[in-house]
């Protein structure tokens, strides 16, 4: 659900894999250059996601996890 940031359920259907991977790997850079990221920042009262310094593999694992959890929620 929508709280301190965007709802992550089905985020893989709203954003491309490349966008999600870039966002997870370096949110501050995205907030400076990407119009969608800038809009999200504004929408959520400038609440910034920190750079967790994820590897490609870690970012992909998180994306797959969000997709799997979304599918589980859809079945309920």
PDB file of C-alpha atoms in Angstrom:
ATOM      1  CA  UNK A   1       0.000   0.000   0.000  1.00  0.00           C
ATOM      2  CA  UNK A   2       0.887   3.647  -0.411  1.00  0.00           C
ATOM      3  CA  UNK A   3       2.613   5.010   2.687  1.00  0.00           C
ATOM      4  CA  UNK A   4       6.005   6.732   2.831  1.00  0.00           C
ATOM      5  CA  UNK A   5       6.636   5.850  -0.793  1.00  0.00           C
ATOM      6  CA  UNK A   6       4.977   4.334  -3.837  1.00  0.00           C
ATOM      7  CA  UNK A   7       3.168   1.024  -3.547  1.00  0.00           C
ATOM      8  CA  UNK A   8       5.580  -1.712  -4.623  1.00  0.00           C
ATOM      9  CA  UNK A   9       2.841  -4.206  -5.509  1.00  0.00           C
ATOM     10  CA  UNK A  10       3.035  -4.776  -9.264  1.00  0.00           C
ATOM     11  CA  UNK A  11       5.768  -2.153  -9.644  1.00  0.00           C
ATOM     12  CA  UNK A  12       7.318  -4.451 -12.259  1.00  0.00           C
ATOM     13  CA  UNK A  13       4.229  -3.809 -14.414  1.00  0.00           C
ATOM     14  CA  UNK A  14       4.476  -0.019 -14.072  1.00  0.00           C
ATOM     15  CA  UNK A  15       8.218   0.402 -14.617  1.00  0.00           C
ATOM     16  CA  UNK A  16      10.698  -1.278 -16.927  1.00  0.00           C
ATOM     17  CA  UNK A  17      13.283  -3.707 -15.620  1.00  0.00           C
ATOM     18  CA  UNK A  18      16.064  -1.275 -16.572  1.00  0.00           C
ATOM     19  CA  UNK A  19      14.346   1.593 -14.727  1.00  0.00           C
ATOM     20  CA  UNK A  20      13.837  -0.477 -11.585  1.00  0.00           C
ATOM     21  CA  UNK A  21      17.400  -1.739 -11.640  1.00  0.00           C
ATOM     22  CA  UNK A  22      18.772   1.803 -12.054  1.00  0.00           C
ATOM     23  CA  UNK A  23      16.517   3.083  -9.283  1.00  0.00           C
ATOM     24  CA  UNK A  24      17.521   0.372  -6.836  1.00  0.00           C
ATOM     25  CA  UNK A  25      21.218   0.736  -7.614  1.00  0.00           C
ATOM     26  CA  UNK A  26      21.447   4.541  -7.354  1.00  0.00           C
ATOM     27  CA  UNK A  27      18.274   6.407  -6.361  1.00  0.00           C
ATOM     28  CA  UNK A  28      20.040   9.770  -5.785  1.00  0.00           C
ATOM     29  CA  UNK A  29      21.327   9.796  -9.372  1.00  0.00           C
ATOM     30  CA  UNK A  30      17.869   8.938 -10.688  1.00  0.00           C
ATOM     31  CA  UNK A  31      16.302  11.749  -8.628  1.00  0.00           C
ATOM     32  CA  UNK A  32      18.622  14.205 -10.367  1.00  0.00           C
ATOM     33  CA  UNK A  33      18.137  13.010 -13.954  1.00  0.00           C
ATOM     34  CA  UNK A  34      14.919  10.994 -14.349  1.00  0.00           C
ATOM     35  CA  UNK A  35      11.583  12.805 -14.669  1.00  0.00           C
ATOM     36  CA  UNK A  36       9.605   9.915 -13.143  1.00  0.00           C
ATOM     37  CA  UNK A  37      11.938   9.780 -10.144  1.00  0.00           C
ATOM     38  CA  UNK A  38      11.674  13.555  -9.730  1.00  0.00           C
ATOM     39  CA  UNK A  39       7.875  13.340  -9.771  1.00  0.00           C
ATOM     40  CA  UNK A  40       7.885  10.541  -7.189  1.00  0.00           C
ATOM     41  CA  UNK A  41      10.184  12.570  -4.957  1.00  0.00           C
ATOM     42  CA  UNK A  42       7.807  15.529  -5.135  1.00  0.00           C
ATOM     43  CA  UNK A  43       4.733  13.334  -4.589  1.00  0.00           C
ATOM     44  CA  UNK A  44       6.216  11.822  -1.432  1.00  0.00           C
ATOM     45  CA  UNK A  45       7.258  15.077   0.265  1.00  0.00           C
ATOM     46  CA  UNK A  46      10.901  14.854  -0.783  1.00  0.00           C
ATOM     47  CA  UNK A  47      11.362  11.588   1.138  1.00  0.00           C
ATOM     48  CA  UNK A  48      14.544  10.275  -0.450  1.00  0.00           C
ATOM     49  CA  UNK A  49      15.463   6.631  -0.809  1.00  0.00           C
ATOM     50  CA  UNK A  50      19.085   6.107   0.215  1.00  0.00           C
ATOM     51  CA  UNK A  51      21.669   4.499  -2.007  1.00  0.00           C
ATOM     52  CA  UNK A  52      22.056   1.004  -0.582  1.00  0.00           C
ATOM     53  CA  UNK A  53      24.923   0.281  -2.997  1.00  0.00           C
ATOM     54  CA  UNK A  54      23.269  -2.850  -4.364  1.00  0.00           C
ATOM     55  CA  UNK A  55      24.969  -5.035  -6.935  1.00  0.00           C
ATOM     56  CA  UNK A  56      23.200  -5.916 -10.186  1.00  0.00           C
ATOM     57  CA  UNK A  57      22.410  -9.346  -8.758  1.00  0.00           C
ATOM     58  CA  UNK A  58      20.962  -7.872  -5.552  1.00  0.00           C
ATOM     59  CA  UNK A  59      18.818  -5.376  -7.461  1.00  0.00           C
ATOM     60  CA  UNK A  60      17.482  -8.122  -9.720  1.00  0.00           C
ATOM     61  CA  UNK A  61      16.769 -10.349  -6.715  1.00  0.00           C
ATOM     62  CA  UNK A  62      14.703  -7.534  -5.135  1.00  0.00           C
ATOM     63  CA  UNK A  63      12.787  -6.972  -8.371  1.00  0.00           C
ATOM     64  CA  UNK A  64      12.003 -10.687  -8.654  1.00  0.00           C
ATOM     65  CA  UNK A  65      10.948 -10.760  -4.999  1.00  0.00           C
ATOM     66  CA  UNK A  66       8.538  -7.836  -5.516  1.00  0.00           C
ATOM     67  CA  UNK A  67       7.090  -9.528  -8.603  1.00  0.00           C
ATOM     68  CA  UNK A  68       6.626 -12.835  -6.770  1.00  0.00           C
ATOM     69  CA  UNK A  69       4.978 -11.163  -3.778  1.00  0.00           C
ATOM     70  CA  UNK A  70       2.666  -9.257  -6.139  1.00  0.00           C
ATOM     71  CA  UNK A  71       1.592 -12.535  -7.755  1.00  0.00           C
ATOM     72  CA  UNK A  72       0.898 -14.054  -4.329  1.00  0.00           C
ATOM     73  CA  UNK A  73      -1.235 -11.069  -3.338  1.00  0.00           C
ATOM     74  CA  UNK A  74      -3.184 -11.290  -6.599  1.00  0.00           C
ATOM     75  CA  UNK A  75      -4.156 -14.913  -5.852  1.00  0.00           C
ATOM     76  CA  UNK A  76      -5.703 -14.033  -2.466  1.00  0.00           C
TER      77      UNK A  76
END
